[in-house]
Coordinates of C-alpha atoms in Angstrom, one line a residue:
M11 CA 0.0 0.0 0.0
T12 CA 1.1 3.6 -0.5
A13 CA 2.5 5.0 2.7
I14 CA 2.1 8.5 4.0
A15 CA 5.5 10.1 4.0
S16 CA 7.1 10.9 7.3
T17 CA 7.3 14.5 8.5
A18 CA 10.2 13.6 10.8
V19 CA 13.4 15.4 10.4
T20 CA 16.5 13.5 9.3
R21 CA 19.1 13.6 12.1
P22 CA 21.0 10.8 13.7
V23 CA 19.5 8.8 16.5
D24 CA 21.1 6.6 19.2
G25 CA 23.4 4.8 16.9
R26 CA 23.7 2.3 14.1
L27 CA 22.8 -0.7 16.2
R28 CA 19.7 1.0 17.5
V29 CA 18.6 2.0 14.0
C30 CA 19.1 -1.5 12.7
L31 CA 17.1 -2.9 15.6
I32 CA 14.2 -0.4 15.0
V33 CA 14.2 -1.3 11.3
G34 CA 14.2 -5.0 12.2
V35 CA 11.3 -4.7 14.6
A36 CA 9.3 -2.6 12.1
C37 CA 10.0 -5.2 9.4
C38 CA 8.8 -8.0 11.7
I39 CA 5.6 -6.1 12.5
L40 CA 4.8 -5.8 8.8
F41 CA 5.9 -9.4 8.2
A42 CA 3.3 -10.5 10.8
T43 CA 0.4 -8.2 10.3
N44 CA 0.4 -8.5 6.5
G45 CA 1.3 -12.1 6.4
F46 CA -1.2 -13.4 8.9
I47 CA -4.1 -11.2 8.0
L48 CA -3.8 -10.9 4.2
S49 CA -2.6 -14.3 3.0
G50 CA -2.2 -16.5 6.0
L51 CA -5.9 -16.7 6.8
T52 CA -6.7 -18.0 3.3
V53 CA -5.0 -21.3 4.2
F54 CA -8.0 -22.1 6.5
D55 CA -10.7 -21.2 4.0
S56 CA -11.6 -24.7 2.8
R57 CA -12.0 -25.9 6.4
M58 CA -14.1 -22.9 7.3
L59 CA -16.3 -23.2 4.3
Q60 CA -17.0 -26.9 5.1
E61 CA -17.4 -26.5 8.9
L62 CA -19.4 -23.3 8.9
G63 CA -21.5 -24.0 5.7
L64 CA -20.6 -20.7 4.1
S65 CA -20.6 -19.6 0.4
N66 CA -17.3 -18.4 -1.1
T67 CA -18.9 -15.0 -1.7
A68 CA -19.9 -14.6 1.9
L69 CA -16.4 -15.6 3.1
R70 CA -14.7 -13.4 0.6
L71 CA -16.7 -10.4 2.0
R72 CA -14.6 -10.7 5.1
D73 CA -11.5 -9.7 3.1
T74 CA -13.4 -6.8 1.6
I75 CA -14.3 -5.7 5.1
T76 CA -10.7 -5.8 6.2
V77 CA -9.4 -3.7 3.4
A78 CA -12.3 -1.3 3.5
T79 CA -11.8 -0.8 7.3
L80 CA -8.1 -0.1 6.6
G81 CA -8.9 2.5 4.0
I82 CA -11.5 4.3 6.1
T83 CA -9.4 4.4 9.2
M84 CA -6.1 5.2 7.6
P85 CA -6.6 9.0 7.5
I86 CA -7.6 8.9 11.2
I87 CA -4.5 6.9 12.1
G88 CA -2.4 9.3 10.1
L89 CA -3.6 12.2 12.1
M90 CA -3.0 10.3 15.3
I91 CA 0.6 9.5 14.2
D92 CA 1.2 13.2 13.5
R93 CA 0.1 14.1 17.1
L94 CA 0.7 11.1 19.3
P95 CA 3.8 8.9 20.1
V96 CA 4.0 6.1 17.6
R97 CA 4.9 3.3 20.0
P98 CA 1.5 3.2 21.8
I99 CA -0.2 3.1 18.4
L100 CA 1.9 0.1 17.4
I101 CA 1.2 -1.7 20.6
G102 CA -2.5 -1.0 20.4
G103 CA -2.6 -2.5 16.9
L104 CA -0.7 -5.6 18.0
L105 CA -3.0 -6.1 21.0
T106 CA -6.0 -5.9 18.6
M107 CA -4.3 -8.6 16.5
V108 CA -3.8 -10.9 19.5
F109 CA -7.5 -10.5 20.5
A110 CA -8.9 -11.0 17.0
F111 CA -6.9 -14.1 16.3
A112 CA -7.7 -15.6 19.7
A113 CA -11.4 -14.8 19.2
Y114 CA -11.2 -16.5 15.7
T115 CA -11.0 -19.9 17.5
R116 CA -14.5 -19.4 18.8
V117 CA -16.4 -18.2 15.7
D118 CA -19.5 -20.1 14.7
S119 CA -21.4 -17.5 12.6
L120 CA -20.7 -15.1 9.7
W121 CA -21.3 -11.9 11.6
Q122 CA -18.7 -12.8 14.1
I123 CA -16.1 -13.3 11.3
Y124 CA -17.1 -9.9 9.8
A125 CA -16.7 -8.2 13.2
L126 CA -13.3 -9.7 13.7
H127 CA -12.2 -8.5 10.3
V128 CA -13.2 -5.0 11.2
L129 CA -10.7 -5.3 14.1
L130 CA -8.1 -6.8 11.8
G131 CA -8.5 -3.9 9.4
I132 CA -7.9 -1.5 12.4
C133 CA -4.9 -3.6 13.3
Q134 CA -3.4 -3.1 9.8
A135 CA -4.0 0.6 10.0
T136 CA -2.4 1.0 13.5
S137 CA 0.4 -1.4 13.3
G138 CA 0.8 -1.5 9.5
V139 CA 2.5 0.5 6.8
L140 CA 1.7 4.0 8.1
A141 CA 3.2 3.7 11.5
C142 CA 6.1 1.6 10.4
V143 CA 7.1 3.9 7.6
F144 CA 6.9 6.9 9.9
L145 CA 9.0 5.1 12.4
V146 CA 11.7 3.9 10.0
S147 CA 11.9 7.0 7.8
G148 CA 12.3 9.2 10.9
S149 CA 14.9 7.0 12.5
T150 CA 17.3 6.2 9.6
G151 CA 18.4 9.6 8.3
Q152 CA 20.3 9.5 5.0
H153 CA 19.7 5.7 4.7
R154 CA 16.0 6.1 4.6
G155 CA 15.6 4.8 1.0
M156 CA 17.4 1.5 1.7
A157 CA 15.6 1.1 5.0
L158 CA 12.2 1.6 3.5
G159 CA 13.0 -0.9 0.7
I160 CA 13.9 -3.5 3.4
L161 CA 10.7 -2.6 5.2
I162 CA 8.4 -3.1 2.2
A163 CA 10.3 -6.4 1.4
G164 CA 9.5 -7.6 4.9
S165 CA 5.8 -7.1 4.2
G166 CA 6.0 -9.2 1.1
A167 CA 8.1 -11.9 2.8
G168 CA 5.3 -12.3 5.4
N169 CA 2.8 -12.9 2.7
A170 CA 5.1 -15.5 1.1
V171 CA 6.2 -17.4 4.2
I172 CA 3.2 -17.4 6.6
P173 CA 0.8 -19.4 4.3
G174 CA 3.3 -22.3 4.2
L175 CA 3.7 -22.1 8.0
N176 CA 0.0 -22.2 8.6
S177 CA -0.4 -25.0 6.1
L178 CA 2.2 -27.1 8.1
L179 CA 0.2 -26.3 11.3
L180 CA -3.0 -27.3 9.6
D181 CA -1.6 -30.7 8.8
H182 CA -1.1 -31.5 12.5
M183 CA -3.9 -29.8 14.3
P184 CA -7.5 -28.5 13.9
W185 CA -7.8 -25.1 12.1
R186 CA -9.2 -23.4 15.2
T187 CA -5.9 -24.3 17.0
A188 CA -3.6 -23.5 14.1
I189 CA -5.2 -20.1 13.7
L190 CA -3.8 -19.1 17.1
S191 CA -0.4 -18.6 15.4
G192 CA -1.5 -15.1 14.5
A193 CA -2.2 -14.3 18.2
V194 CA 1.1 -15.8 19.2
A195 CA 3.0 -13.7 16.7
G196 CA 1.3 -10.5 17.8
G197 CA 2.0 -11.3 21.4
L198 CA 5.7 -11.9 20.8
L199 CA 6.1 -8.6 19.0
I200 CA 4.7 -6.4 21.9
P201 CA 7.8 -6.8 24.2
L202 CA 10.1 -6.2 21.3
V203 CA 8.3 -2.9 20.6
L204 CA 8.5 -1.9 24.3
A205 CA 12.2 -2.8 24.5
I206 CA 13.5 -1.4 21.2
V207 CA 11.3 1.2 19.6
R208 CA 12.0 4.8 20.4
E209 CA 10.1 7.8 19.1
P210 CA 11.7 9.3 15.9
P211 CA 12.5 13.0 15.8
R212 CA 9.7 15.1 14.6
A213 CA 9.7 18.3 12.5
A214 CA 7.9 21.4 13.6
R215 CA 4.3 21.6 12.3
P216 CA 3.8 23.9 9.3
E217 CA 2.4 27.4 9.8
A218 CA -1.2 28.1 8.7
A219 CA 0.1 30.1 5.8
G220 CA 2.0 27.1 4.5
W221 CA -1.1 24.9 4.8
R222 CA -3.1 27.5 2.8
G223 CA -0.4 27.6 0.1
G224 CA -0.4 23.8 -0.1
A225 CA -4.2 23.7 -0.3
S226 CA -4.2 26.2 -3.2
R227 CA -1.9 23.9 -5.2
L228 CA -3.9 20.7 -4.4
L229 CA -6.7 20.9 -7.0
P230 CA -4.3 21.2 -10.0
I231 CA -2.4 18.2 -8.8
L232 CA -5.6 16.1 -8.4
R233 CA -6.6 17.1 -12.0
S234 CA -3.2 16.3 -13.4
P235 CA -2.8 13.3 -15.8
D236 CA 0.0 11.9 -13.5
F237 CA -2.3 11.7 -10.5
T238 CA -5.1 10.2 -12.5
A239 CA -2.9 7.6 -14.0
L240 CA -1.3 6.7 -10.6
A241 CA -4.7 6.5 -8.9
I242 CA -6.2 4.2 -11.5
T243 CA -3.1 2.0 -11.6
A244 CA -2.9 1.8 -7.8
S245 CA -6.6 0.9 -7.5
G246 CA -6.5 -1.6 -10.3
T247 CA -3.3 -3.4 -9.5
V248 CA -4.2 -3.8 -5.8
F249 CA -7.6 -5.1 -6.9
C250 CA -5.8 -7.8 -8.9
V251 CA -3.2 -8.8 -6.4
I252 CA -5.9 -9.1 -3.6
V253 CA -8.0 -11.3 -5.9
L254 CA -5.1 -13.6 -6.4
A255 CA -3.9 -13.5 -2.8
T256 CA -7.3 -14.4 -1.4
N257 CA -8.2 -17.1 -4.0
L258 CA -5.1 -19.1 -4.8
S259 CA -5.5 -21.5 -1.9
L260 CA -9.1 -22.3 -3.0
Y261 CA -8.0 -22.5 -6.6
A262 CA -5.5 -25.2 -5.6
V263 CA -8.3 -27.5 -4.2
S264 CA -10.8 -26.7 -7.0
P265 CA -11.9 -29.3 -9.5
G266 CA -9.3 -29.8 -12.2
V267 CA -6.5 -29.0 -9.8
A268 CA -7.2 -30.7 -6.5
R269 CA -3.8 -30.2 -5.0
A270 CA -4.0 -28.7 -1.5
S271 CA -0.2 -28.5 -1.2
L272 CA -0.2 -26.2 -4.3
G273 CA -1.9 -23.3 -2.4
P274 CA 1.1 -22.4 -0.2
V275 CA 3.4 -22.8 -3.2
L276 CA 1.4 -20.4 -5.3
L277 CA 1.4 -17.8 -2.5
L278 CA 5.1 -18.3 -2.0
A279 CA 5.7 -17.8 -5.7
L280 CA 3.5 -14.6 -5.7
F281 CA 4.9 -12.9 -2.7
G282 CA 8.4 -14.4 -2.8
A283 CA 8.9 -13.0 -6.3
A284 CA 7.4 -9.7 -5.1
V285 CA 10.1 -9.4 -2.3
V286 CA 12.9 -9.9 -4.8
A287 CA 11.3 -7.3 -7.2
Q288 CA 10.7 -4.8 -4.4
L289 CA 14.4 -4.8 -3.5
L290 CA 15.6 -4.7 -7.1
A291 CA 13.2 -1.9 -8.0
G292 CA 14.5 0.2 -5.1
V293 CA 18.0 -0.2 -6.3
A294 CA 17.1 0.4 -9.9
T295 CA 15.8 3.9 -9.2
Y296 CA 19.4 5.0 -8.9
R297 CA 20.0 4.0 -12.5
L298 CA 16.7 4.2 -14.3
P299 CA 13.7 6.6 -14.4
A300 CA 11.0 5.7 -12.0
W301 CA 8.3 5.9 -14.7
L302 CA 10.1 3.4 -16.8
I303 CA 10.5 0.9 -14.0
H304 CA 6.8 1.4 -13.2
M305 CA 5.7 0.8 -16.8
V306 CA 7.7 -2.4 -17.1
A307 CA 6.4 -3.6 -13.7
V308 CA 2.7 -3.2 -14.8
I309 CA 3.4 -4.9 -18.2
V310 CA 5.1 -7.8 -16.4
M311 CA 2.0 -8.1 -14.1
G312 CA -0.2 -8.2 -17.2
A313 CA 1.9 -10.9 -18.8
G314 CA 1.7 -13.1 -15.7
A315 CA -2.0 -12.6 -15.4
T316 CA -2.5 -13.5 -19.1
V317 CA -0.5 -16.7 -18.8
L318 CA -2.4 -17.7 -15.6
A319 CA -5.8 -17.2 -17.4
A320 CA -4.9 -18.8 -20.7
A321 CA -2.4 -21.6 -19.8
P322 CA -3.2 -25.0 -18.1
A323 CA -2.9 -25.4 -14.4
S324 CA 0.6 -26.8 -14.8
F325 CA 1.8 -23.3 -15.7
A326 CA 0.2 -21.7 -12.6
V327 CA 3.4 -21.4 -10.5
P328 CA 5.5 -19.6 -13.1
A329 CA 2.6 -17.4 -14.1
V330 CA 2.0 -16.4 -10.5
A331 CA 5.7 -15.8 -10.0
L332 CA 5.8 -13.6 -13.1
F333 CA 2.8 -11.6 -11.8
G334 CA 4.6 -11.4 -8.4
L335 CA 7.7 -9.9 -9.9
G336 CA 5.6 -7.2 -11.6
W337 CA 3.6 -6.6 -8.4
G338 CA 6.7 -6.2 -6.3
A339 CA 8.2 -3.5 -8.5
N340 CA 4.8 -1.9 -8.9
S341 CA 4.3 -1.7 -5.1
T342 CA 7.7 0.0 -4.7
M343 CA 7.0 2.5 -7.4
L344 CA 3.6 3.4 -6.0
Q345 CA 5.5 4.7 -3.0
V346 CA 8.5 6.2 -4.8
R347 CA 6.8 8.0 -7.8
P348 CA 4.3 10.2 -5.9
T349 CA 7.1 11.6 -3.7
M350 CA 9.0 12.5 -6.9
L351 CA 6.0 14.0 -8.7
F352 CA 4.1 15.8 -6.0
D353 CA 6.7 16.8 -3.3
G354 CA 5.5 19.8 -1.5
P355 CA 3.2 21.0 1.3
S356 CA 0.3 18.8 0.2
L357 CA 2.3 15.6 -0.2
G358 CA 0.8 13.9 2.9
L359 CA -2.8 14.5 1.7
I360 CA -2.0 13.4 -1.8
L361 CA -0.5 10.2 -0.6
S362 CA -3.5 9.6 1.7
L363 CA -5.8 10.0 -1.3
L364 CA -3.8 7.5 -3.4
A365 CA -3.7 5.1 -0.4
L366 CA -7.5 5.4 -0.3
T367 CA -7.9 4.5 -3.9
E368 CA -5.6 1.5 -3.4
T369 CA -7.6 0.1 -0.4
M370 CA -11.0 0.7 -2.1
G371 CA -9.7 -1.2 -5.2
G372 CA -8.4 -4.0 -2.9
A373 CA -11.7 -4.1 -1.0
L374 CA -13.7 -4.8 -4.1
G375 CA -11.4 -7.7 -5.2
P376 CA -12.4 -10.5 -2.8
V377 CA -16.2 -10.0 -3.1
V378 CA -16.2 -9.6 -6.9
A379 CA -14.0 -12.7 -7.3
G380 CA -16.1 -14.7 -4.8
Y381 CA -19.4 -13.7 -6.6
I382 CA -18.0 -14.7 -10.0
R383 CA -16.7 -18.0 -8.6
D384 CA -20.0 -18.9 -7.0
R385 CA -22.0 -18.0 -10.2
T386 CA -19.8 -19.9 -12.6
G387 CA -18.3 -22.6 -10.5
S388 CA -14.9 -22.0 -11.9
F389 CA -11.8 -19.8 -11.3
A390 CA -11.3 -19.4 -15.1
P391 CA -13.5 -16.3 -15.4
V392 CA -11.9 -14.8 -12.3
F393 CA -8.4 -15.1 -13.8
A394 CA -9.7 -13.8 -17.1
L395 CA -11.0 -10.7 -15.4
V396 CA -7.7 -10.1 -13.7
A397 CA -5.8 -10.6 -17.0
G398 CA -8.1 -8.3 -18.9
L399 CA -7.8 -5.6 -16.3
M400 CA -4.1 -5.9 -16.1
V401 CA -3.7 -5.6 -19.9
A402 CA -5.8 -2.4 -19.8
L403 CA -3.7 -1.0 -17.0
A404 CA -0.5 -2.0 -18.9
I405 CA -1.8 0.0 -21.9
L406 CA -2.7 2.9 -19.7
T407 CA 0.7 3.0 -18.0
F408 CA 2.5 2.7 -21.4
L409 CA 0.5 5.6 -22.8
A410 CA 1.0 7.8 -19.7
S411 CA 4.8 7.0 -19.7
A412 CA 5.1 7.8 -23.4
K413 CA 4.1 11.3 -22.6
R414 CA 6.5 11.8 -19.8
S415 CA 9.3 13.5 -21.9
A416 CA 6.8 15.9 -23.4
R417 CA 5.0 16.9 -20.2
A418 CA 6.4 19.0 -17.3
L419 CA 4.2 19.5 -14.2
P420 CA 4.2 23.1 -12.9
I421 CA 3.0 21.8 -9.5
G422 CA 6.0 19.8 -8.3
P423 CA 9.4 18.6 -9.2
I424 CA 9.9 16.7 -12.5
E425 CA 10.1 13.0 -12.1
Q426 CA 13.5 11.5 -13.1

């Protein structure tokens, strides 16, 4: 997700070891919150559908609720981070995670699942990307770029590793017991936050005149082709990745595939490839224009989605890995490019709006895919929808990128 840029000043903190520990803790937090909530829960879907007698559409709505709650609460959490210490916010989110996963062991109705996913959405807002990016960017000074690359890669690593961990647990215990792994992870992180995390330095708040000046420049930015293209690309690509992340485990046990062990492998291919691409894309910005990296990333996502939709199931793993490579670079560029294009007094608000478009796109993904799957009885039209949308986004990104050399924004620095 696109993170709100930190307003913290860049001055040294306690020392290199302290900084490394803070980055490590923040990385572990994103590893756990994204991994257990986004992809880790999908491992239990087939057991839950069978035991609770739910439809796929009804169950997928829980993921929509999670992402929608994240999007709605993100501006509120952003204001809290600007005004309150970040450590209590992180701890509050982790406590919410512990409670929600512990309560998951007792669910016996759909409304209980939905209520818990409201809490999990709040958890991702309070102990997710916003707070961790603020903490890391304010604590790492001149090494901010590298540290944020590691942080985002940690998020992808959680989505890659935790489904396999949960699958192993599910092989040896009931799903209600195995799902406690999320509560244990959150509980283990709380003492680490208390022992290691320190508040980053904060910049003085802007004067009212500065805010008025920033507001007067906001409307032209929102009307610019760059903002429109980024918003559409962010919403569409997150829609597609959430569709895959929340349905690959069920696809693995669907008729014509019927390989339960394939689900964790597909999720590992998706998010493992994304981790590699996130790191490489961050390094590539020192050598190549960010718009070019972004264009190639979206095209690669489109190619992977097309192969997944058109090829036999035996090609699923390489197709998903190809999609993951594109997604990893795309997710990095969705954070890097706005700061290059729109740097100025309204940057935080602009990034909040882009983050909102991402989460709303992601919120639609699970329920749309679940409805199509229930009506057709197949994942083929779901993957065809993802492929068609990704091809359209690849064309949009290519056309927008082709105009970069002929267009200069009067509202911010020119993107390199």
